[in-house]
XYZ file of C-alpha atoms in Angstrom:
757
model
C -2.221 -35.203 -0.381
C 0.470 -32.544 0.924
C -0.335 -29.313 1.990
C 1.753 -25.750 2.580
C 2.275 -26.448 7.056
C 3.042 -29.935 6.091
C 6.261 -29.249 3.670
C 9.137 -28.761 6.362
C 9.986 -25.196 6.157
C 14.019 -26.466 5.174
C 12.394 -28.024 2.565
C 9.539 -25.581 0.891
C 13.145 -23.243 0.845
C 14.454 -25.392 -0.644
C 12.393 -25.414 -4.000
C 11.353 -22.487 -4.032
C 14.894 -21.011 -4.494
C 15.546 -23.826 -7.195
C 12.799 -22.379 -8.610
C 13.508 -19.030 -9.601
C 17.063 -20.991 -11.030
C 15.399 -22.792 -13.423
C 13.396 -20.508 -14.467
C 16.749 -17.706 -14.790
C 17.812 -20.097 -16.516
C 15.522 -20.126 -18.514
C 16.252 -16.678 -19.603
C 18.683 -17.279 -22.565
C 16.391 -20.211 -24.537
C 14.668 -16.953 -24.264
C 16.394 -14.031 -25.301
C 17.333 -16.560 -27.834
C 13.989 -17.203 -29.239
C 13.624 -13.393 -28.525
C 16.495 -11.710 -31.077
C 15.648 -14.199 -33.200
C 12.380 -13.709 -34.062
C 13.586 -10.385 -34.716
C 15.714 -10.766 -36.604
C 13.207 -12.699 -39.459
C 11.370 -9.382 -38.928
C 13.851 -7.066 -40.121
C 14.836 -9.079 -42.489
C 11.421 -8.817 -43.713
C 11.418 -5.498 -43.709
C 14.822 -5.051 -45.624
C 13.893 -6.951 -48.455
C 10.068 -5.730 -48.908
C 11.159 -1.792 -48.331
C 11.353 0.260 -50.684
C 15.487 1.388 -51.903
C 15.524 4.744 -50.308
C 13.732 3.089 -46.574
C 15.890 0.712 -46.146
C 18.225 2.336 -44.125
C 16.509 2.269 -40.408
C 16.090 -1.674 -40.961
C 19.749 -2.507 -41.649
C 20.854 -0.083 -39.618
C 17.935 -1.872 -37.174
C 19.383 -5.161 -37.701
C 23.231 -4.001 -37.621
C 23.483 -3.068 -34.444
C 21.320 -6.281 -32.928
C 23.845 -7.977 -34.515
C 26.204 -6.329 -32.394
C 24.150 -7.143 -29.217
C 22.322 -10.610 -29.463
C 24.843 -12.798 -27.653
C 25.717 -10.088 -25.142
C 21.906 -9.765 -24.348
C 21.636 -13.959 -24.419
C 24.489 -13.476 -21.562
C 23.577 -10.896 -19.852
C 19.778 -12.293 -19.468
C 19.420 -15.389 -17.028
C 22.404 -13.665 -14.525
C 19.773 -10.435 -14.528
C 17.402 -11.915 -14.028
C 18.142 -14.093 -11.568
C 18.784 -11.122 -9.978
C 15.633 -9.306 -10.232
C 13.988 -12.290 -7.923
C 16.899 -11.663 -5.693
C 15.780 -8.461 -4.394
C 12.139 -9.151 -5.499
C 11.778 -11.645 -2.690
C 13.961 -9.506 -0.030
C 12.309 -6.500 -0.500
C 14.943 -4.875 -1.828
C 13.724 -3.753 -5.434
C 11.506 -0.343 -5.421
C 8.575 -1.171 -7.590
C 8.218 0.369 -10.091
C 5.203 1.170 -12.216
C 6.101 -0.640 -15.635
C 2.198 -0.152 -16.886
C 1.065 3.619 -15.373
C 2.928 6.896 -14.970
C 1.522 9.702 -12.411
C 0.517 13.219 -13.297
C 2.710 15.367 -11.256
C 5.938 12.434 -13.090
C 4.394 13.656 -16.253
C 5.253 16.553 -16.940
C 8.897 16.123 -16.002
C 9.568 13.584 -18.887
C 11.151 14.217 -21.773
C 9.481 13.175 -24.974
C 11.446 10.004 -25.738
C 10.373 9.222 -22.018
C 7.239 8.966 -22.502
C 7.552 7.564 -25.859
C 9.179 4.803 -23.667
C 7.080 4.306 -21.069
C 3.875 3.590 -23.508
C 6.452 0.909 -25.278
C 7.157 -0.761 -22.342
C 3.507 -1.090 -21.350
C 2.371 -1.861 -24.886
C 4.722 -5.092 -24.515
C 3.933 -5.721 -21.192
C 0.299 -5.868 -21.922
C 0.750 -8.778 -24.755
C 2.827 -11.161 -22.574
C 0.482 -10.291 -19.820
C -2.659 -11.928 -22.564
C -0.622 -14.231 -23.692
C 1.754 -16.734 -20.315
C -2.506 -15.226 -18.273
C -3.503 -18.635 -17.719
C -0.125 -20.487 -16.987
C 0.577 -17.870 -14.778
C -2.581 -18.373 -12.711
C -1.656 -22.067 -12.605
C 2.147 -20.772 -11.776
C 0.869 -18.254 -9.185
C -0.922 -21.598 -7.069
C 1.819 -23.222 -6.306
C 4.792 -20.861 -5.931
C 3.021 -19.815 -3.303
C 2.337 -22.937 -1.956
C 5.791 -23.329 -2.078
C 6.527 -20.026 -0.326
C 4.388 -21.910 2.675
C 0.837 -20.003 1.953
C -2.218 -20.892 2.465
C -3.250 -18.656 0.246
C -2.950 -17.248 -3.087
C -1.213 -14.130 -3.317
C 0.230 -12.791 -7.012
C 2.581 -10.474 -5.926
C 4.483 -12.538 -4.063
C 5.450 -15.004 -7.074
C 9.024 -12.815 -8.436
C 8.830 -14.929 -11.817
C 5.866 -12.588 -12.805
C 5.505 -11.181 -15.726
C 6.498 -7.830 -15.051
C 9.651 -9.286 -13.455
C 10.507 -9.875 -17.502
C 9.956 -7.042 -18.387
C 11.234 -4.485 -16.671
C 14.651 -6.242 -17.042
C 14.346 -6.735 -21.116
C 13.901 -3.126 -20.503
C 17.440 -2.671 -18.465
C 18.847 -4.376 -20.088
C 18.327 -3.447 -23.910
C 19.110 0.551 -22.049
C 22.020 -0.402 -21.604
C 23.381 -0.441 -24.636
C 24.700 1.794 -27.542
C 21.315 1.113 -29.586
C 19.548 4.841 -29.581
C 16.125 4.543 -27.759
C 14.241 4.496 -31.347
C 15.861 1.284 -32.303
C 15.458 -0.865 -29.158
C 11.762 0.236 -28.231
C 10.370 -1.021 -31.892
C 13.197 -4.496 -31.031
C 10.184 -4.502 -27.044
C 7.474 -4.992 -29.649
C 8.827 -7.361 -31.769
C 10.184 -9.493 -28.047
C 7.195 -8.444 -26.296
C 4.903 -10.421 -28.993
C 7.950 -13.547 -28.688
C 8.608 -13.159 -24.751
C 4.586 -13.595 -24.219
C 4.491 -16.784 -26.256
C 7.571 -18.411 -24.978
C 7.294 -17.034 -21.143
C 3.566 -19.064 -21.122
C 6.373 -22.880 -21.943
C 8.020 -20.895 -19.568
C 5.533 -20.865 -15.960
C 4.226 -24.337 -17.162
C 7.840 -26.599 -17.317
C 7.960 -24.936 -13.915
C 4.219 -26.003 -12.921
C 4.975 -29.116 -13.414
C 9.143 -29.147 -11.576
C 7.250 -28.416 -8.874
C 3.767 -30.284 -9.234
C 6.729 -33.565 -9.406
C 7.720 -32.266 -5.780
C 5.351 -32.855 -3.505
C 3.670 -28.975 -4.221
C -0.215 -28.281 -4.090
C -1.916 -25.812 -5.315
C -2.368 -23.176 -2.677
C -6.656 -22.585 -2.295
C -7.772 -19.454 -4.320
C -9.553 -16.639 -2.231
C -12.835 -15.128 -3.048
C -13.135 -13.484 1.327
C -12.070 -10.662 2.089
C -8.980 -10.578 3.607
C -7.043 -8.037 6.833
C -4.405 -6.502 4.470
C -5.094 -2.929 3.889
C -7.311 -1.409 1.640
C -6.865 1.123 -0.422
C -9.305 3.109 -1.359
C -8.124 4.770 -5.266
C -10.654 7.326 -7.816
C -13.087 5.902 -10.476
C -11.891 7.117 -13.419
C -13.597 7.207 -17.052
C -12.574 5.567 -20.242
C -10.552 9.923 -21.800
C -11.423 7.885 -25.242
C -8.901 9.329 -27.974
C -6.882 11.124 -24.689
C -3.508 9.741 -25.326
C -0.157 9.909 -23.079
C 2.005 11.483 -25.692
C -0.990 14.940 -25.938
C -1.376 15.310 -22.012
C 2.088 15.494 -22.519
C 2.455 18.212 -24.299
C -0.512 19.936 -23.017
C 1.984 19.774 -19.577
C 4.232 21.511 -21.168
C 2.802 23.823 -23.186
C 3.050 22.145 -26.117
C -0.714 22.783 -26.973
C -1.200 26.231 -26.212
C -1.081 27.964 -29.658
C -2.064 25.643 -32.198
C -5.477 25.089 -33.997
C -8.174 22.350 -32.848
C -7.559 19.665 -35.949
C -9.701 21.131 -39.048
C -9.239 16.757 -40.757
C -11.944 15.248 -42.124
C -11.805 13.213 -39.019
C -12.673 16.227 -36.868
C -15.601 17.645 -38.785
C -16.959 13.760 -39.137
C -16.936 13.510 -35.397
C -18.727 16.942 -34.972
C -21.503 15.054 -37.966
C -21.907 12.783 -35.168
C -21.699 15.293 -32.237
C -24.411 17.067 -33.729
C -26.354 14.868 -36.624
C -27.723 18.179 -37.631
C -30.376 17.528 -34.552
C -28.826 16.706 -31.582
C -26.122 16.647 -29.166
C -24.353 13.402 -28.845
C -24.852 10.834 -25.909
C -24.117 11.935 -22.004
C -21.615 8.923 -22.594
C -19.167 10.297 -24.341
C -20.190 13.663 -25.007
C -17.628 15.139 -23.076
C -14.527 12.951 -24.957
C -14.513 14.048 -28.187
C -12.550 16.882 -28.620
C -9.223 15.543 -27.187
C -10.271 13.126 -29.928
C -9.284 14.976 -32.736
C -5.919 15.050 -32.535
C -5.778 11.115 -32.437
C -8.356 10.811 -34.854
C -5.756 12.525 -36.989
C -2.166 11.311 -36.202
C -3.122 8.219 -35.107
C -5.100 6.763 -38.322
C -8.057 5.500 -35.781
C -10.477 6.675 -37.916
C -12.827 3.575 -37.592
C -11.529 1.945 -34.530
C -12.201 5.765 -32.019
C -15.730 6.120 -33.997
C -16.347 2.331 -33.021
C -15.890 3.357 -30.240
C -17.998 6.102 -29.855
C -20.655 4.461 -31.876
C -20.845 1.477 -29.042
C -20.145 3.761 -26.131
C -23.329 5.557 -27.546
C -25.068 2.799 -27.881
C -24.122 1.236 -24.362
C -26.746 2.421 -21.967
C -25.668 5.098 -19.347
C -23.764 4.213 -16.547
C -25.605 5.051 -12.643
C -22.793 6.692 -11.705
C -22.764 9.229 -15.513
C -25.832 10.785 -14.714
C -25.103 12.650 -12.231
C -23.083 14.782 -14.585
C -26.216 15.948 -16.903
C -26.711 18.558 -15.777
C -22.804 19.764 -16.360
C -22.874 18.747 -19.720
C -24.344 22.275 -21.198
C -21.825 24.168 -20.156
C -19.207 21.174 -21.345
C -20.711 21.757 -24.783
C -20.594 25.580 -24.678
C -17.166 25.684 -23.385
C -16.163 23.342 -25.861
C -17.269 25.285 -29.173
C -15.163 28.477 -26.877
C -12.187 26.649 -27.319
C -9.593 28.832 -29.854
C -6.667 26.024 -29.779
C -5.800 22.462 -29.555
C -4.431 23.614 -25.338
C -8.024 24.808 -24.269
C -9.846 21.625 -25.767
C -7.191 19.425 -24.324
C -7.151 21.540 -21.229
C -11.049 21.166 -20.746
C -11.237 17.736 -20.953
C -8.960 16.789 -19.029
C -10.459 18.840 -16.259
C -13.390 17.176 -17.237
C -12.016 13.900 -16.464
C -10.754 14.978 -12.787
C -13.877 16.332 -11.283
C -15.149 13.056 -12.383
C -12.920 11.230 -10.813
C -13.340 13.416 -8.017
C -16.760 12.794 -7.341
C -16.747 9.340 -7.802
C -13.726 8.601 -4.790
C -15.870 6.860 -2.458
C -12.921 8.298 0.054
C -15.337 11.562 0.013
C -19.121 11.554 1.851
C -21.360 12.840 -0.235
C -22.355 16.603 0.716
C -17.723 17.380 -0.323
C -18.375 15.216 -4.008
C -21.963 17.513 -4.468
C -19.255 20.449 -3.697
C -17.449 19.338 -5.987
C -19.237 18.738 -8.776
C -21.339 22.898 -7.543
C -17.547 23.588 -8.535
C -16.783 22.186 -12.195
C -17.821 25.490 -14.147
C -16.250 27.801 -12.209
C -13.531 25.047 -13.535
C -13.884 25.177 -16.294
C -14.137 28.485 -16.933
C -11.354 28.373 -15.519
C -10.066 26.424 -17.768
C -9.910 28.635 -20.907
C -8.132 31.249 -19.893
C -5.534 29.621 -17.719
C -6.095 25.713 -19.258
C -2.691 24.045 -17.796
C -4.077 25.639 -13.510
C -3.456 21.796 -13.021
C 0.316 20.951 -13.492
C 0.923 23.492 -11.302
C 1.063 22.169 -7.026
C -0.008 26.339 -6.239
C -2.045 27.012 -8.641
C -4.824 28.976 -5.803
C -7.665 26.024 -7.792
C -5.914 23.068 -7.432
C -4.338 24.015 -3.075
C -8.395 24.645 -3.136
C -9.549 21.218 -4.475
C -6.896 19.294 -2.470
C -7.650 21.471 1.064
C -11.909 20.856 1.085
C -10.394 16.973 -0.203
C -8.040 16.143 1.864
C -8.718 18.072 4.838
C -13.165 16.210 4.196
C -11.363 13.162 4.765
C -10.830 13.811 8.527
C -14.800 12.998 8.720
C -15.967 8.907 8.582
C -19.838 10.770 8.622
C -22.307 13.361 7.219
C -23.812 13.852 10.411
C -20.838 14.873 12.691
C -21.193 18.156 14.524
C -17.379 18.862 12.590
C -18.384 18.149 9.652
C -21.279 20.347 9.733
C -18.814 23.081 11.416
C -16.258 22.174 8.260
C -18.795 21.897 5.953
C -20.535 24.621 6.174
C -17.988 27.710 4.760
C -17.127 25.447 2.650
C -20.470 25.288 1.226
C -21.127 29.923 1.831
C -17.038 29.760 -1.580
C -18.494 26.915 -3.232
C -21.453 28.683 -3.759
C -19.987 31.999 -4.420
C -17.781 31.008 -7.043
C -20.514 28.899 -9.107
C -22.456 32.145 -9.193
C -19.982 35.136 -10.202
C -17.167 35.857 -13.266
C -14.425 34.564 -14.112
C -11.763 36.477 -16.037
C -8.907 35.130 -14.356
C -8.065 32.758 -10.666
C -8.513 35.305 -8.362
C -11.870 34.126 -7.014
C -10.445 31.381 -6.519
C -7.528 33.079 -4.780
C -10.070 35.113 -2.143
C -11.453 31.417 -1.388
C -9.284 29.864 -0.521
C -7.858 32.620 1.912
C -11.820 32.810 2.929
C -11.217 29.405 4.468
C -8.074 28.850 4.863
C -8.206 30.873 8.526
C -11.778 29.439 9.466
C -10.400 25.745 9.381
C -7.305 26.431 11.218
C -8.847 28.260 13.814
C -11.194 25.009 13.673
C -7.681 23.467 13.712
C -6.198 25.420 16.588
C -6.862 23.479 19.810
C -6.195 19.994 18.099
C -2.391 21.589 16.433
C -1.532 22.163 19.905
C -2.416 18.766 21.497
C -0.998 17.662 18.175
C 2.382 19.706 19.029
C 2.535 18.540 22.862
C 1.942 14.590 22.613
C 4.137 15.169 19.487
C 7.495 16.107 22.089
C 6.718 13.857 24.526
C 6.322 11.139 22.476
C 10.106 12.091 20.740
C 11.296 12.683 24.681
C 10.806 9.221 24.848
C 12.077 7.859 21.579
C 15.401 10.296 23.041
C 15.381 8.040 26.370
C 15.091 4.552 24.671
C 17.725 5.684 21.848
C 20.150 6.431 24.988
C 18.307 3.101 26.961
C 19.565 0.882 24.779
C 23.577 2.284 24.071
C 22.868 2.088 28.358
C 21.962 -1.464 27.798
C 25.226 -2.103 24.852
C 27.207 -1.160 27.756
C 26.236 -3.174 30.213
C 26.099 -5.957 28.482
C 29.686 -6.641 27.930
C 30.564 -6.454 31.627
C 31.827 -9.897 32.680
C 29.859 -10.501 35.574
C 26.779 -9.500 33.010
C 27.191 -13.088 31.993
C 26.907 -14.643 35.120
C 23.630 -13.311 36.424
C 20.909 -14.953 36.942
C 18.000 -14.338 33.311
C 15.473 -11.724 35.541
C 18.716 -10.149 36.546
C 19.036 -9.289 32.978
C 15.758 -8.689 31.477
C 15.356 -5.778 34.326
C 18.369 -4.265 33.597
C 18.608 -4.498 30.426
C 14.534 -3.219 30.287
C 13.826 -0.577 32.732
C 16.906 -0.284 34.635
C 18.601 0.591 31.229
C 15.680 3.404 31.195
C 16.848 4.458 34.095
C 20.400 5.249 33.769
C 19.718 7.577 30.641
C 16.599 9.583 31.552
C 19.643 10.339 34.937
C 22.203 11.010 31.508
C 19.687 13.023 29.873
C 18.575 15.314 33.092
C 22.514 16.016 33.080
C 25.111 17.639 31.348
C 26.711 15.429 28.912
C 29.654 13.492 29.397
C 28.828 12.331 32.650
C 29.839 9.127 32.889
C 27.479 7.913 35.632
C 24.835 10.529 36.484
C 22.848 9.531 39.976
C 25.178 6.626 40.720
C 23.226 4.445 38.274
C 25.409 2.048 36.968
C 27.334 1.626 39.805
C 23.670 0.264 41.496
C 23.761 -1.782 38.206
C 27.063 -3.619 38.769
C 25.963 -4.211 42.932
C 22.674 -5.574 41.743
C 24.834 -8.388 39.457
C 26.991 -8.988 42.386
C 24.899 -9.781 44.614
C 23.021 -11.848 43.024
C 25.936 -14.082 41.351
C 25.764 -17.453 42.407
C 29.074 -19.710 44.125
C 29.168 -17.161 46.549
C 31.937 -17.102 48.758
C 31.056 -16.631 53.173
C 33.458 -13.914 53.716
C 31.124 -12.393 51.085
C 28.051 -12.743 53.535
C 27.722 -10.045 55.323
C 28.889 -7.630 53.213
C 25.568 -9.034 50.995
C 23.644 -8.215 54.330
C 24.714 -4.827 54.563
C 23.788 -3.659 51.049
C 20.068 -5.426 50.454
C 19.056 -2.523 52.247
C 20.200 -0.076 50.414
C 20.271 -1.741 46.873
C 16.473 -2.350 47.064
C 15.937 2.003 48.584
C 18.107 2.788 45.233
C 16.115 0.615 43.120
C 12.920 1.629 44.154
C 14.115 5.306 43.351
C 15.683 5.170 40.329
C 11.797 2.607 38.419
C 10.432 5.445 41.007
C 12.141 8.346 38.572
C 10.004 6.167 35.468
C 7.410 6.472 37.234
C 7.704 2.227 36.352
C 4.047 0.757 37.768
C 4.025 -0.473 41.697
C 2.867 -3.766 40.658
C 5.666 -4.803 38.250
C 7.980 -3.330 40.292
C 7.007 -5.653 43.160
C 7.398 -8.466 40.668
C 10.502 -7.917 40.454
C 12.118 -7.117 44.078
C 10.172 -10.216 44.119
C 11.921 -12.709 42.467
C 15.227 -10.270 43.319
C 14.795 -11.366 47.571
C 14.598 -14.750 46.651
C 18.380 -14.342 44.498
C 19.168 -12.772 47.620
C 17.999 -15.511 50.389
C 19.818 -17.899 48.251
C 22.078 -16.508 48.185
C 22.841 -15.796 51.950
C 22.325 -19.613 52.290
C 26.093 -19.763 50.100
C 25.998 -23.920 50.960
C 22.468 -24.401 48.404
C 24.206 -22.468 45.828
C 24.897 -25.670 44.065
C 22.094 -26.519 43.798
C 20.338 -23.049 42.555
C 17.078 -23.005 40.801
C 17.696 -22.462 36.881
C 17.481 -19.551 36.841
C 19.788 -18.788 38.874
C 22.391 -20.620 37.039
C 25.331 -18.223 35.277
C 23.550 -17.436 31.152
C 26.197 -18.502 28.308
C 27.180 -15.904 26.671
C 24.958 -16.897 23.304
C 22.037 -16.880 25.281
C 23.020 -13.420 27.298
C 23.827 -11.349 23.777
C 20.222 -13.145 22.962
C 18.483 -11.936 25.638
C 19.286 -8.081 24.936
C 20.050 -8.159 21.525
C 15.241 -9.265 21.440
C 15.335 -7.323 24.500
C 16.547 -3.831 22.164
C 14.568 -4.934 18.814
C 10.427 -6.123 20.878
C 10.962 -3.375 24.014
C 10.281 0.451 23.651
C 8.964 1.927 27.109
C 6.397 4.952 27.774
C 6.473 6.483 31.109
C 2.863 5.567 32.783
C 2.235 9.890 31.924
C 3.635 9.644 28.554
C 1.898 7.399 27.352
C -1.416 9.699 28.662
C -0.259 12.165 26.647
C -0.036 10.295 23.980
C -2.777 7.550 24.222
C -0.262 5.291 23.950
C -1.945 2.266 22.393
C -0.633 -1.556 23.338
C -1.998 -4.413 21.063
C -4.585 -5.600 22.584
C -7.254 -3.091 22.120
C -7.145 -1.593 25.207
C -5.703 1.380 26.604
C -1.492 1.199 29.174
C -3.014 -1.994 29.442
C 0.611 -3.311 30.653
C 3.647 -1.924 31.202
C 6.157 -2.574 28.033
C 8.697 -3.344 30.311
C 7.491 -6.106 33.280
C 10.269 -8.668 33.433
C 8.258 -11.244 33.710
C 6.597 -11.467 29.862
C 8.004 -12.816 27.053
C 9.482 -11.961 24.330
C 7.848 -11.611 21.452
C 8.311 -14.373 19.515
C 8.703 -14.464 15.147
C 6.343 -14.455 13.205
C 4.786 -18.125 12.233
C 6.328 -18.536 8.349
C 3.890 -20.441 7.242
C 1.741 -16.698 7.908
C -0.280 -15.869 4.572
C 0.617 -12.547 3.630
C -2.514 -10.362 4.131
C -1.514 -11.517 8.224
C 2.121 -10.161 8.022
C 3.635 -6.877 9.005
C 2.686 -4.282 6.811
C 5.996 -4.106 5.636
C 9.623 -5.190 6.503
C 12.616 -3.217 8.503
C 11.938 1.050 8.141
C 11.285 3.543 8.810
C 7.413 4.673 8.294
C 5.628 1.668 7.085
C 3.084 3.601 6.413
C 3.528 7.449 4.999
C 3.421 10.163 6.487
C 0.061 12.117 5.959
C -2.526 9.401 5.092
C -5.120 9.253 6.472
C -6.800 4.967 9.281
C -8.938 3.925 10.272
C -8.125 2.675 13.997
C -10.555 0.725 16.239
C -10.254 1.001 20.100
C -12.745 -0.349 22.169
C -14.665 -1.730 19.820
C -15.403 2.129 17.979
C -13.577 2.227 14.134
C -11.431 5.957 13.989
C -10.533 7.841 11.403
C -7.034 9.450 12.463
C -3.892 10.943 10.360
C -0.299 9.471 10.696
C 0.851 12.573 11.418
C 4.102 11.746 13.719
C 6.460 9.123 13.865
C 10.113 8.573 14.999
C 13.116 8.647 13.305
C 13.943 4.567 13.825
C 10.190 3.859 12.959
C 9.013 2.689 16.595
C 7.779 4.656 17.500
C 3.614 6.053 15.406
C 1.187 8.461 16.741
C -2.441 9.160 14.043
C -3.998 12.152 15.476
C -8.142 12.675 14.968
C -10.154 15.369 13.483
C -11.242 16.866 17.680
C -7.628 16.771 18.880
C -7.352 12.447 20.067
C -3.956 11.156 19.360
C -3.037 8.017 19.540
C 0.058 6.473 20.006
C 2.094 3.165 18.899
C 5.155 1.398 18.961
C 5.597 -0.318 15.433
C 4.746 -3.324 17.154
C 1.883 -2.489 18.300
C 0.588 -1.264 14.930
C 2.324 -4.766 13.200
C 0.070 -6.454 15.944
C -2.994 -4.822 15.248
C -3.195 -4.409 11.222
C -2.344 -8.560 11.715
C -5.920 -8.266 13.939
C -7.625 -5.820 11.439
C -8.518 -2.845 14.054
C -6.500 -0.991 11.780
C -6.170 -0.047 7.766
C -5.293 2.433 6.115
C -8.479 4.532 4.545
C -6.226 6.652 2.159
C -2.400 7.212 1.896
C -3.104 9.407 -1.541
C -4.709 13.107 -2.120
C -7.825 12.569 -4.127
C -6.560 15.611 -6.043
C -3.291 13.627 -6.710
C -5.231 10.301 -7.973
C -8.231 11.279 -9.618
C -5.455 13.201 -11.830
C -3.537 10.362 -11.896
C -6.282 8.661 -12.822
C -6.117 11.107 -15.939
C -3.326 10.094 -16.939
C -3.962 5.966 -17.029
C -6.123 7.119 -18.944
C -4.528 7.810 -21.668
C -0.964 5.770 -20.486
C -4.373 2.980 -21.906
C -5.245 4.366 -24.582
C -1.650 4.940 -25.890
C -1.332 0.945 -25.644
C -4.569 0.005 -27.131
C -3.209 2.480 -30.940
C -1.628 0.495 -32.901
C 1.105 2.403 -34.573
């Protein structure tokens, strides 16, 4: 039985490419099946509809006739392009089944409907093809050389088929209301037929000797992003939430339909309040009960939730239920009712977010009454990012992420003023947003004073790194200049390594210290040319005298230049020992014919490769720069070795057979971690919480700042290595409040997808 490692890389690549071609080619027959069954459904609608209602399905059928052939012909090629983009990493990961809270406010009604229909189609496809997809995931991961299954590495996932279908339909002149209706029928067909395609692809891979990669349940060194656990919002749909954010519901009364009356009777029974599992979701369900004709379905869901044992996490919210109930009865419009619902969901999500320490979650519970009262007088406060209540929640939750333990002295200093502000808000009246504004104004100066020293230290470290980055940019340019010199091709490898590394930094340092335009400040390039000449093979006897006279001055200039960039003495001595050996050979011309391999001339290809590898793999920081910025090498120790040690081998490319869990965070790009994200970093065996506060424009240098103002910087290579070794993990790359509100939008999306129109 073969394993991924046993398969030659070239053979694996060929199998993988062939699988993608087969998957794309199947798109023609898939589209033919989808349009064929859609045609039958539309014909049935035309026949069964009353004469005055046949225009819409008849128009849909005419448009299908017009576009069917083009869709069938275009789908395979569009799939092939989508697969290629996915493999290359160029495809932006679109969230097909979710919409962020902030995005929702900017969408129009058609876009909301489109998001729901596409998500519903994807859900149908996933359910219908799940069994075959599980088998294919294991085989296609093995075909890529992965030892374990990582479903996101399968480029022929159902979402690619649905995404491409959506794109093709949207590019036609068919009105959205019609092609969205097509998506319902086509998604059902695609699910069943895609399962057969997956089964065929799996059989093809097995017949070529590919065996399954292993499924594993062990923890992986991948960066783990904590997420807020959203409570199910029974009845809250994406359309309702969109209209709330747009302000369209402010003047609408709460519907007094049969469903609403029945829900209220169920809520009180003339005897008692509703169970805590669903009490705070009933007002938001009124509109769904009326608009979606889902009385039985929703009431069954509510009854089931009422009979289920309340989860432990829900018990913590019981104290707020009486107030929620009281305020819900005060709601004078649908906007207020839904506003209360969204606030309650938001608070529940935040108080269950495991990124927050327990005292911060408790502070959020204690501030809920003030937020609920505010929702009645300002029901859309959460949709305005600069609203003082929203800013207060953002500040208290985001700043708290800096602390790993509630018993840390720094956390106590952070929490004490926060508790005072929360207590004042929970006990005071609420007739405007002013109390939140006052609370924020009282807290920000306290927090800013605590962080002032940290910001100053962070600023100094960022300036040091920016200067180092600038010097490295100039050094790269200098190295390219020297690479073009004809004599560089005749130089021994140690000399070339020295030139593209330390000496390029010396020249760059000199150029930055002089006015722009100076061709060779301090004569550094002249020194480089002398060094190249002095180590050329085949030196003639007539040149020996010149060499003898220039060695001492040359060594002095080299040492002087290296001192200007604080190049470590031990590394410099290593190079000078190699240089001495080369000069001793040069002083004996008769021995040049039998020179050691390292002293032989380089080929142009090898020379270019050495400069290229040096440019990509090296980024030099002087020891003082490293100390000021807390520079970390990938060896779990600070300042463990100089970055430009000429005897150090170049970093090799990662093994293509490694699992994605052990690969760098991302491929080439400006910043693999979002600026402002919180990470946990292990240094000298101890974990610390830090925030990414600076990144160079090229994405080669990063700085993280801790709660006490400490900074740690690293190169991209070191960052990737620390992630690979499990010593750097992502803790939070999204604000807690944004996560909580996005969870509300995602719950509304799930409800919308579950509704059968």
